[in-house]
Structure formats: C-alpha cells, structure tokens
mmCIF file with all atom_site columns, C-alpha atoms and ligand atoms in Angstrom:
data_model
loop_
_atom_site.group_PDB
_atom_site.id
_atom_site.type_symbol
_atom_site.label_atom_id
_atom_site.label_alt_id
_atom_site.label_comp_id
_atom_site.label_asym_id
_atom_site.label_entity_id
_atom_site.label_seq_id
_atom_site.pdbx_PDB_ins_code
_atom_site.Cartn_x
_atom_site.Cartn_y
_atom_site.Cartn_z
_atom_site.occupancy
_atom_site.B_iso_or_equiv
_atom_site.pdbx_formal_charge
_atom_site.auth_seq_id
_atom_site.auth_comp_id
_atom_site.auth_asym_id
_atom_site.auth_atom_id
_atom_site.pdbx_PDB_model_num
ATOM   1   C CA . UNK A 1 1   ? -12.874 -7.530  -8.765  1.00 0.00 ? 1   UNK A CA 1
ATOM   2   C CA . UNK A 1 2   ? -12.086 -6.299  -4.789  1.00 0.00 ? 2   UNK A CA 1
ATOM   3   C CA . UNK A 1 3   ? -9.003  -4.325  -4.318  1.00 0.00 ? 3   UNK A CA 1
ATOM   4   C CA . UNK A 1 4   ? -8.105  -3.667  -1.062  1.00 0.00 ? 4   UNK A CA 1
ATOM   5   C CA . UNK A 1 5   ? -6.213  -0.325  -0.439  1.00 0.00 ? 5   UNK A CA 1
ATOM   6   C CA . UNK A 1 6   ? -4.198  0.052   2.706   1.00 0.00 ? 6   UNK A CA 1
ATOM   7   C CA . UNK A 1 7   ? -2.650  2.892   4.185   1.00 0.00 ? 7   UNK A CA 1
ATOM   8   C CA . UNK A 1 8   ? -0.227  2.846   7.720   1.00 0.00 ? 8   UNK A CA 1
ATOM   9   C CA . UNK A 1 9   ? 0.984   5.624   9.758   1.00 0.00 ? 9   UNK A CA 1
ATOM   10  C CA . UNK A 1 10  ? 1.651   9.163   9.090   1.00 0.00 ? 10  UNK A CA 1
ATOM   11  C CA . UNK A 1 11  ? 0.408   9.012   6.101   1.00 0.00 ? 11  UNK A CA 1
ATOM   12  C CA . UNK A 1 12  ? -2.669  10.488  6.786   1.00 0.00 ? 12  UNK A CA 1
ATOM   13  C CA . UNK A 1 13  ? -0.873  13.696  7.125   1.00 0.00 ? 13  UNK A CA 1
ATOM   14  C CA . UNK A 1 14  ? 0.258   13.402  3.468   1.00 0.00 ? 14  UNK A CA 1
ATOM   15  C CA . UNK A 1 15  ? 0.299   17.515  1.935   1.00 0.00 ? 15  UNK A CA 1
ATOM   16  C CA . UNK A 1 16  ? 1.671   18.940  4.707   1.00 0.00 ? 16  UNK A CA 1
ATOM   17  C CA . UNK A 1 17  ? 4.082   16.257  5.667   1.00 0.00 ? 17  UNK A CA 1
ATOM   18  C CA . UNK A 1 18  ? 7.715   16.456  4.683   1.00 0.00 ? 18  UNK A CA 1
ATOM   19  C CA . UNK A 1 19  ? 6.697   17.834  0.946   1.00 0.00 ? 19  UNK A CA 1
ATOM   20  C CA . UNK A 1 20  ? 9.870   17.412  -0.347  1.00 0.00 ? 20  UNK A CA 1
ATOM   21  C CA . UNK A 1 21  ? 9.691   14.127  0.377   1.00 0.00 ? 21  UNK A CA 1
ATOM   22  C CA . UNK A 1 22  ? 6.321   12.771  0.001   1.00 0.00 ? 22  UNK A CA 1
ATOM   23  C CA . UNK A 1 23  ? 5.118   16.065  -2.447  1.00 0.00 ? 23  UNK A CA 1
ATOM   24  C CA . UNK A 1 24  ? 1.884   17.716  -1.964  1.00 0.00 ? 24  UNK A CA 1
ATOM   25  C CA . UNK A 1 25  ? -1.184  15.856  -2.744  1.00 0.00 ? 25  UNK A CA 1
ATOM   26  C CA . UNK A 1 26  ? -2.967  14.771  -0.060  1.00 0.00 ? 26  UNK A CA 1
ATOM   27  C CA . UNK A 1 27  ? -4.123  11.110  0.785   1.00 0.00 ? 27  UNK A CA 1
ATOM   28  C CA . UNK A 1 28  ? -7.876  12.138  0.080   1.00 0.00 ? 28  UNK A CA 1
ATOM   29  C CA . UNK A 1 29  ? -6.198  13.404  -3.541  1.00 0.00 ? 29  UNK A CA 1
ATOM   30  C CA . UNK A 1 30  ? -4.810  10.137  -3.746  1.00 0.00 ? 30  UNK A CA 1
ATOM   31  C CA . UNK A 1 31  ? -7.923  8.371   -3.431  1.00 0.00 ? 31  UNK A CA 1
ATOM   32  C CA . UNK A 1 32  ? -9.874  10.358  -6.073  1.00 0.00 ? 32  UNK A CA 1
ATOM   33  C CA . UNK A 1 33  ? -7.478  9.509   -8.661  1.00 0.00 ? 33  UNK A CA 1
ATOM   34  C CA . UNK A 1 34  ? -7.300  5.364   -7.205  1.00 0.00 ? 34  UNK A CA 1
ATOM   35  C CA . UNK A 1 35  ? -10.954 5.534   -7.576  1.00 0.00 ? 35  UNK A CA 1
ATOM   36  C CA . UNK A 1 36  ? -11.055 7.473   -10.632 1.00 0.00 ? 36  UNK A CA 1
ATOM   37  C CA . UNK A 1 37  ? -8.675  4.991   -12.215 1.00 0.00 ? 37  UNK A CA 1
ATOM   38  C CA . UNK A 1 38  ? -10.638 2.057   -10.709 1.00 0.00 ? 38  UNK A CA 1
ATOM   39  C CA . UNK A 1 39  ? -14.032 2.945   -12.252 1.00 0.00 ? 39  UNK A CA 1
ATOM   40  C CA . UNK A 1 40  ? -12.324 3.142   -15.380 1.00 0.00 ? 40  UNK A CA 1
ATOM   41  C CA . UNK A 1 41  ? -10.853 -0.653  -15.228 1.00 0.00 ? 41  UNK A CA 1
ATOM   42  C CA . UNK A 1 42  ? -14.365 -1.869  -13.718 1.00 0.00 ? 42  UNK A CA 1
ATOM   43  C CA . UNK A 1 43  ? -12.965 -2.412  -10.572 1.00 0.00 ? 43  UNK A CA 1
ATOM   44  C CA . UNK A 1 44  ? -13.955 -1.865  -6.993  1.00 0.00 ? 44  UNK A CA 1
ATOM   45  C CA . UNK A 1 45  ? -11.779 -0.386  -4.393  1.00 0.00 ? 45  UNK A CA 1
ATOM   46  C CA . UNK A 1 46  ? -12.093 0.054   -0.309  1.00 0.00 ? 46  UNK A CA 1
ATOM   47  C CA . UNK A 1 47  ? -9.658  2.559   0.618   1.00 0.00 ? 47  UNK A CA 1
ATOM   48  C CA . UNK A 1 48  ? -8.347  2.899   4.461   1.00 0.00 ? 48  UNK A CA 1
ATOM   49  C CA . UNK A 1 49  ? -5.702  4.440   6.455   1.00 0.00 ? 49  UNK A CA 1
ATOM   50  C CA . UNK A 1 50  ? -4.280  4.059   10.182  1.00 0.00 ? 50  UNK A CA 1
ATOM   51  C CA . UNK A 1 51  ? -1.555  4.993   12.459  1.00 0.00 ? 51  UNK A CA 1
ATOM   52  C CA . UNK A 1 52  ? -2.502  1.758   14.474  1.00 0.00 ? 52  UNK A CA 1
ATOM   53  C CA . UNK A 1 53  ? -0.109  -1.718  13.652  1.00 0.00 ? 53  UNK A CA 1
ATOM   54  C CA . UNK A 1 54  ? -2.937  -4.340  15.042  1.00 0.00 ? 54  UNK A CA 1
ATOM   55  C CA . UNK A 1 55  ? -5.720  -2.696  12.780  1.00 0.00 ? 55  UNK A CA 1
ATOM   56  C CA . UNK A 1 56  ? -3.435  -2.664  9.736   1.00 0.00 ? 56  UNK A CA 1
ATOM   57  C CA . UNK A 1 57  ? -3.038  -6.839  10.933  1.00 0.00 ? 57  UNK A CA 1
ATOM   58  C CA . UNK A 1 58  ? -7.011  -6.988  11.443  1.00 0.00 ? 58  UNK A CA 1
ATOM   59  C CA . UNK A 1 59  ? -7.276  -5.828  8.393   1.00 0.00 ? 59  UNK A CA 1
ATOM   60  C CA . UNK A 1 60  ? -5.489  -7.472  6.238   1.00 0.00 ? 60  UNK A CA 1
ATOM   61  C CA . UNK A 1 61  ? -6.451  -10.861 7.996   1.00 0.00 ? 61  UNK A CA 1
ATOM   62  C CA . UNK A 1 62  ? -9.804  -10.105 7.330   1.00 0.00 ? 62  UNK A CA 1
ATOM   63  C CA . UNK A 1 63  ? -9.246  -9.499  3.504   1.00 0.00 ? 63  UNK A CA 1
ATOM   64  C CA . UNK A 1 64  ? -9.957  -13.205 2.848   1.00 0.00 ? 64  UNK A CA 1
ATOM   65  C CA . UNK A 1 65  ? -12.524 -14.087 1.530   1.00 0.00 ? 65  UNK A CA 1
ATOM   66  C CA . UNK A 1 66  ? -13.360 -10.304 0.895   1.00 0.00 ? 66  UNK A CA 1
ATOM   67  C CA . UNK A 1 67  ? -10.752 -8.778  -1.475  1.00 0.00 ? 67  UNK A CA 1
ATOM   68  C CA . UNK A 1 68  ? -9.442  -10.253 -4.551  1.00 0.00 ? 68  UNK A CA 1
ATOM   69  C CA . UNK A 1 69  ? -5.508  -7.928  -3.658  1.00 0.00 ? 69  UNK A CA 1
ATOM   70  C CA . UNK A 1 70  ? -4.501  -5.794  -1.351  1.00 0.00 ? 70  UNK A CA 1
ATOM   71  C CA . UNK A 1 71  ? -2.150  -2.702  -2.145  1.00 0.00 ? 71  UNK A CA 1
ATOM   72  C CA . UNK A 1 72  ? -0.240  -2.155  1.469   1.00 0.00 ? 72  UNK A CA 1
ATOM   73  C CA . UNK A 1 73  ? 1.474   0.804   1.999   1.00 0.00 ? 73  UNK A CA 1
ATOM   74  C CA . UNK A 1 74  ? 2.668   -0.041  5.251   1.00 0.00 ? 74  UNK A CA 1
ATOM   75  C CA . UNK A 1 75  ? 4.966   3.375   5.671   1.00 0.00 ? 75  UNK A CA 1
ATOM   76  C CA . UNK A 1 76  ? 7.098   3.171   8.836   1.00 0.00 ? 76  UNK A CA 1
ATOM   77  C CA . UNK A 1 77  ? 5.652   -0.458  9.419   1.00 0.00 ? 77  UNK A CA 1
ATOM   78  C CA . UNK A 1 78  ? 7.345   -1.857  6.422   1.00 0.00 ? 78  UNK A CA 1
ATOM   79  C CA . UNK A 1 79  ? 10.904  -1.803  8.566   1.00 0.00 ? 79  UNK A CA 1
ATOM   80  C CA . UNK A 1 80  ? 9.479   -3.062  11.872  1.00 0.00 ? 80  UNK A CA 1
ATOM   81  C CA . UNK A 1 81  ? 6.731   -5.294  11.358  1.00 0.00 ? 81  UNK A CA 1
ATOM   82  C CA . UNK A 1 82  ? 6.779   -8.676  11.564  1.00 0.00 ? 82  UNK A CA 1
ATOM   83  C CA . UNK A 1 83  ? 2.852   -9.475  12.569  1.00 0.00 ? 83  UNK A CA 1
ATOM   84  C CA . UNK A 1 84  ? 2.088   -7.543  9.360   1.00 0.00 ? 84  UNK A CA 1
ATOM   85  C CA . UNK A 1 85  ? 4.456   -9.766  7.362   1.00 0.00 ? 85  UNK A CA 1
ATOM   86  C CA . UNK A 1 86  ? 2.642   -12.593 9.253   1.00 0.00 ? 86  UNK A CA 1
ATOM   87  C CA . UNK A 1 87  ? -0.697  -11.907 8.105   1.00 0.00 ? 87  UNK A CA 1
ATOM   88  C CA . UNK A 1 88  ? -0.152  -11.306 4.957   1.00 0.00 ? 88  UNK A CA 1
ATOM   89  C CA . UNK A 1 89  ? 1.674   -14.589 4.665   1.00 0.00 ? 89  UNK A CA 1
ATOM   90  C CA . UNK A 1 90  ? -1.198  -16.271 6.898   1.00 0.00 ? 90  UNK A CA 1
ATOM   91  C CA . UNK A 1 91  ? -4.238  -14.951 4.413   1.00 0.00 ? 91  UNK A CA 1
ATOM   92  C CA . UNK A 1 92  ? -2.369  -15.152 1.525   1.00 0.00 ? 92  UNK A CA 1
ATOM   93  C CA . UNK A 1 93  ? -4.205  -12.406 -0.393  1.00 0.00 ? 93  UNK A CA 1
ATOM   94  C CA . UNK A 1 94  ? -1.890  -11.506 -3.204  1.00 0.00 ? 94  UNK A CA 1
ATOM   95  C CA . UNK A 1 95  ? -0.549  -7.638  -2.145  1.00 0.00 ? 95  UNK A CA 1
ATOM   96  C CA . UNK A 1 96  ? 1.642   -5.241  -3.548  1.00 0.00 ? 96  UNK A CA 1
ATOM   97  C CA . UNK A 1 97  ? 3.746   -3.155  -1.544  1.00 0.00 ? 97  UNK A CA 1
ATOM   98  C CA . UNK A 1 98  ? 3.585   0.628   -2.082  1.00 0.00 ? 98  UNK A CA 1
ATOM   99  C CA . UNK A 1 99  ? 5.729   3.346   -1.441  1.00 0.00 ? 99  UNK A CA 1
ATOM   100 C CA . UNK A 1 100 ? 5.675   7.586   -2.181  1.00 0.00 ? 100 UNK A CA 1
ATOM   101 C CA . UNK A 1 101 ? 9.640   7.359   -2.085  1.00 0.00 ? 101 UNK A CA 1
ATOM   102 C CA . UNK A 1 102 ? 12.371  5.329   -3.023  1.00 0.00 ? 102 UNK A CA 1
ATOM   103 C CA . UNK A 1 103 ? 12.978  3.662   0.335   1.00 0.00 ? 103 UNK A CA 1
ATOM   104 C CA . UNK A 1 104 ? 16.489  1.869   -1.300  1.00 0.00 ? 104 UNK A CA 1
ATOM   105 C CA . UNK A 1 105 ? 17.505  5.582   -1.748  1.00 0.00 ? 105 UNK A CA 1
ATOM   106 C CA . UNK A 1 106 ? 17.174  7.169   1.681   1.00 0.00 ? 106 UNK A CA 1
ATOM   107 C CA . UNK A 1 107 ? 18.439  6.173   5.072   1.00 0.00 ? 107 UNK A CA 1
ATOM   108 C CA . UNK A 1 108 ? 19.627  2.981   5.818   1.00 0.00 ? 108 UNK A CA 1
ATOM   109 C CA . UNK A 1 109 ? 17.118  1.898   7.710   1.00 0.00 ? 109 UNK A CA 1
ATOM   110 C CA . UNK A 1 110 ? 14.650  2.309   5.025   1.00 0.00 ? 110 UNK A CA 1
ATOM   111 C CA . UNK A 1 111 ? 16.164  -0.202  2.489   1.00 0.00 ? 111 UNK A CA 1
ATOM   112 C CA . UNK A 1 112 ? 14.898  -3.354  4.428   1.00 0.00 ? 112 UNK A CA 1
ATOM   113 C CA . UNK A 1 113 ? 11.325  -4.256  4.143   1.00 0.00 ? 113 UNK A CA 1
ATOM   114 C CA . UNK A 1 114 ? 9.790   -7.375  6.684   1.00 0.00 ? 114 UNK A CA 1
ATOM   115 C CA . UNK A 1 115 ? 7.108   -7.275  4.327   1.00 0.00 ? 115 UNK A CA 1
ATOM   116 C CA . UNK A 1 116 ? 8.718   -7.148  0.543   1.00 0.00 ? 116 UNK A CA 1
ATOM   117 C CA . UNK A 1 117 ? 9.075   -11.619 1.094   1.00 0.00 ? 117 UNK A CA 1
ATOM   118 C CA . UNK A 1 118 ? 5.907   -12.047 1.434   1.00 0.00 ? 118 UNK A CA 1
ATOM   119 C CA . UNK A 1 119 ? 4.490   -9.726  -1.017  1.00 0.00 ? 119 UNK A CA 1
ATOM   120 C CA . UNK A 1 120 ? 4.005   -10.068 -4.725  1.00 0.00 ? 120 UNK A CA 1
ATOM   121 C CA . UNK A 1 121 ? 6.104   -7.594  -5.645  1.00 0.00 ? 121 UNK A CA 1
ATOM   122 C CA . UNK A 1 122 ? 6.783   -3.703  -4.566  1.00 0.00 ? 122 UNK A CA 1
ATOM   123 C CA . UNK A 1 123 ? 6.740   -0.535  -5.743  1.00 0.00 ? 123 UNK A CA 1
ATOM   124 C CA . UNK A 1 124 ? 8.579   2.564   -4.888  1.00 0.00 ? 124 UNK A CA 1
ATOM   125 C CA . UNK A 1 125 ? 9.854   6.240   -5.853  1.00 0.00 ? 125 UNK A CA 1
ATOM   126 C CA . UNK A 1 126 ? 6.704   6.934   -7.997  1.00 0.00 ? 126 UNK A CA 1
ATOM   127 C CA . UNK A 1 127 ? 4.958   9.463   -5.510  1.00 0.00 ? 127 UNK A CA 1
ATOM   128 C CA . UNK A 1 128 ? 1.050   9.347   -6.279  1.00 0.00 ? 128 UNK A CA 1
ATOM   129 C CA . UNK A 1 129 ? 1.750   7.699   -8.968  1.00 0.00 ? 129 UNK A CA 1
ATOM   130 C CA . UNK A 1 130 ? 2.587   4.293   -7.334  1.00 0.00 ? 130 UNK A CA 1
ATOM   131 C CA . UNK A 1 131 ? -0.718  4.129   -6.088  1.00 0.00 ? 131 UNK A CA 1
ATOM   132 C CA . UNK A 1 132 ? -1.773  3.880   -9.634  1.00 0.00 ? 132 UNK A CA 1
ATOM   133 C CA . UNK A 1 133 ? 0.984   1.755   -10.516 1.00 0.00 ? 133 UNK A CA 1
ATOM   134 C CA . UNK A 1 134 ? -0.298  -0.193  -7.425  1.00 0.00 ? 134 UNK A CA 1
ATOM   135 C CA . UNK A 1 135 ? -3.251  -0.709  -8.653  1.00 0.00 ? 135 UNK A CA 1
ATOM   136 C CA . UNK A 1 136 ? -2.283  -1.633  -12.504 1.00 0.00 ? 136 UNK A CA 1
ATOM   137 C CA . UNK A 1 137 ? -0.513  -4.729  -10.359 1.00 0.00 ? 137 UNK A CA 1
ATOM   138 C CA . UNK A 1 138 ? -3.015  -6.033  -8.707  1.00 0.00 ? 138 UNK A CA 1
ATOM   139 C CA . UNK A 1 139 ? -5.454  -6.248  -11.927 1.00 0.00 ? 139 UNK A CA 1
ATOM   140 C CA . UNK A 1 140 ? -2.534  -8.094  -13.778 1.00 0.00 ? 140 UNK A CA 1
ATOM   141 C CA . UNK A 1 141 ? -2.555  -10.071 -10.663 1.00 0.00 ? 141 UNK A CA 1
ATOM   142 C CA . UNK A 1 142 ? -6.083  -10.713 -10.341 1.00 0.00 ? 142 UNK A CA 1
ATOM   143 C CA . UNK A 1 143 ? -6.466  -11.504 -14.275 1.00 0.00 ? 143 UNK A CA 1
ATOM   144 C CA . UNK A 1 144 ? -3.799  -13.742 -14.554 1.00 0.00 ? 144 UNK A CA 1
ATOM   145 C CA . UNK A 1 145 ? -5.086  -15.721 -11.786 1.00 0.00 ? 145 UNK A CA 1
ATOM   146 C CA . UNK A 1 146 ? -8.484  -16.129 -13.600 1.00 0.00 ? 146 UNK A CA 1
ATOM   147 C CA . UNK A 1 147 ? -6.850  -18.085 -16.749 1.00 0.00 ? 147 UNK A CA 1
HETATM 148 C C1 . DQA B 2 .   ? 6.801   5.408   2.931   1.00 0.00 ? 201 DQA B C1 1
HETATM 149 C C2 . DQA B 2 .   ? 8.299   5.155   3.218   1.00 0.00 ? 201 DQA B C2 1
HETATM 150 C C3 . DQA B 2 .   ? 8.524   4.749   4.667   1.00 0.00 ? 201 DQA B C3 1
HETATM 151 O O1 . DQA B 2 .   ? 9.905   4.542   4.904   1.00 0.00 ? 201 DQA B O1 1
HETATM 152 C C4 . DQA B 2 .   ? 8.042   5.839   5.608   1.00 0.00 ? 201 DQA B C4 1
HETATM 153 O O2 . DQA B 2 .   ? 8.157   5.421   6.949   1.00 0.00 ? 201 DQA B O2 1
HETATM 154 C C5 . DQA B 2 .   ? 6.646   6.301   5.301   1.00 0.00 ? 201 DQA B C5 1
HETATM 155 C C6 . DQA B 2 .   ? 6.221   6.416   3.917   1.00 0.00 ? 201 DQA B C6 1
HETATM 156 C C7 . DQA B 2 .   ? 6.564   5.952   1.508   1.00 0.00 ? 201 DQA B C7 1
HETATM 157 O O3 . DQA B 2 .   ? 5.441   5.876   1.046   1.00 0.00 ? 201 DQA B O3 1
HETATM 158 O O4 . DQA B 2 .   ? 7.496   6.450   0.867   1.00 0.00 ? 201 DQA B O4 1
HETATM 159 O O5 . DQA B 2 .   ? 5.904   6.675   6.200   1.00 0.00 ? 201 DQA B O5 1
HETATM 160 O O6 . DQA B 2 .   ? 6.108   4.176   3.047   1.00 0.00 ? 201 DQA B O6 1
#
C-alpha cells in the first residue's frame, strides 16, 4: 500500500507561520508522526511539499500507476485551482483533501474548494491531526477497494 502525501504553498513555513492559526508543529513534525503512524498500519508513504501549482499537477498526474491515494493538502490552491482539480479528476487516484483549519470557518473566500468535487472526501479543522485522520482515509479507501 502507496500513499501519496502532498503538500502546496506556504506550508512549508508551518511553526512559524500564523501559529494561531496553523499551531506550532512544523511540517517536518508532521511527517514524523505520518510516518510513524504509517509504519504502524504497514503502509508506505512519500511525503512532498511545494509552493509551485504545475509541480503539485505533475505530481499528482504522475501518481498513477505509482500510489494506491493521495492525501492533497493543496493550501491556498484549494480556492484557485482548477488544473489541480483537473488532474486529479484525469488520474483518478482516490485523494483526500486535507486541511490544518476549518476553511468553512474563516474568510469567505476559504469556504469554496475547486478541488473538494473531485476528491473522495475532505478533512478540515483537525490541525496535525488531519494528517493522521488523512491518512486513516485513505487505508479505508484503499481496503475497501481490495474486497
Ligand atoms: C490550509 C487552508 C488554506 O485556506 C490556506 O490557504 C493554507 C492552509 C490549511 O491547511 O488549513 O495555506 O490549506
């Protein structure tokens, strides 16, 4: 079992970065306990983060074939982008949209996501946490696919 993790912009400065908002763990923090969590279920995970739209869309199109689900947190890309949405409808690797905050309870502009339709399902307002939560999804996912 592959499980693609996928990180967008900004949120590589996660710690320092609006820590009322986000809190204070750190992305590499975030990682330890994915992986940590991962070896425990017997799964494998690839873990990545940019601030660049086109690589998150490179990436994710080349998840076929490769990873059994993807966990996308797109961050600010989630409102804006429709190639993402696109190539995750394209490759049609199951994913599971992530977020640190509840975007339905902040600004506006935060409570649409291009992505959410295309997705299997999302996850929000759980801080670190929803990575986990994330990644409890896609194993469901993945297993219930198998039978
Ligand atoms: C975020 C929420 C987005 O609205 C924001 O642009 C981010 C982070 C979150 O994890 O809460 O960068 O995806």
């Amino acid at each position: 079992m592959k499980i693609l993790f996928l990180n967008g912009p900004n949120l590589n400065l996660l710690g320092t970065r609006e820590p009322q908002v986000y809190g204070k763990t750190t992305l590499a923090d975030i990682e330890g306990s994915v992986r940590k969590q991962a070896t425990l279920k017997g799964t494998s995970v690839d873990f990545r983060q940019t601030n660049l739209e086109g690589e998150l869309v490179s990436w994710v199109q080349a998840a076929k074939g490769n990873f059994d689900a993807i966990v996308l947190n797109a961050a600010a890309y989630t409102h804006t982008s429709i190639a993402l949405r696109d190539a995750i409808s394209a490759t049609g690797v199951p994913t599971i949209e992530i977020h640190l905050s509840n975007i339905h309870a902040r600004e506006k502009f935060r409570h649409k996501s291009l992505i959410a339709g295309v997705c299997r399902g999302q996850i929000a307002g759980f801080g670190a946490n929803s990575y986990i939560l994330g990644l409890e999804a896609a194993i469901n996912i993945i297993e219930a696919a198998k039978k």
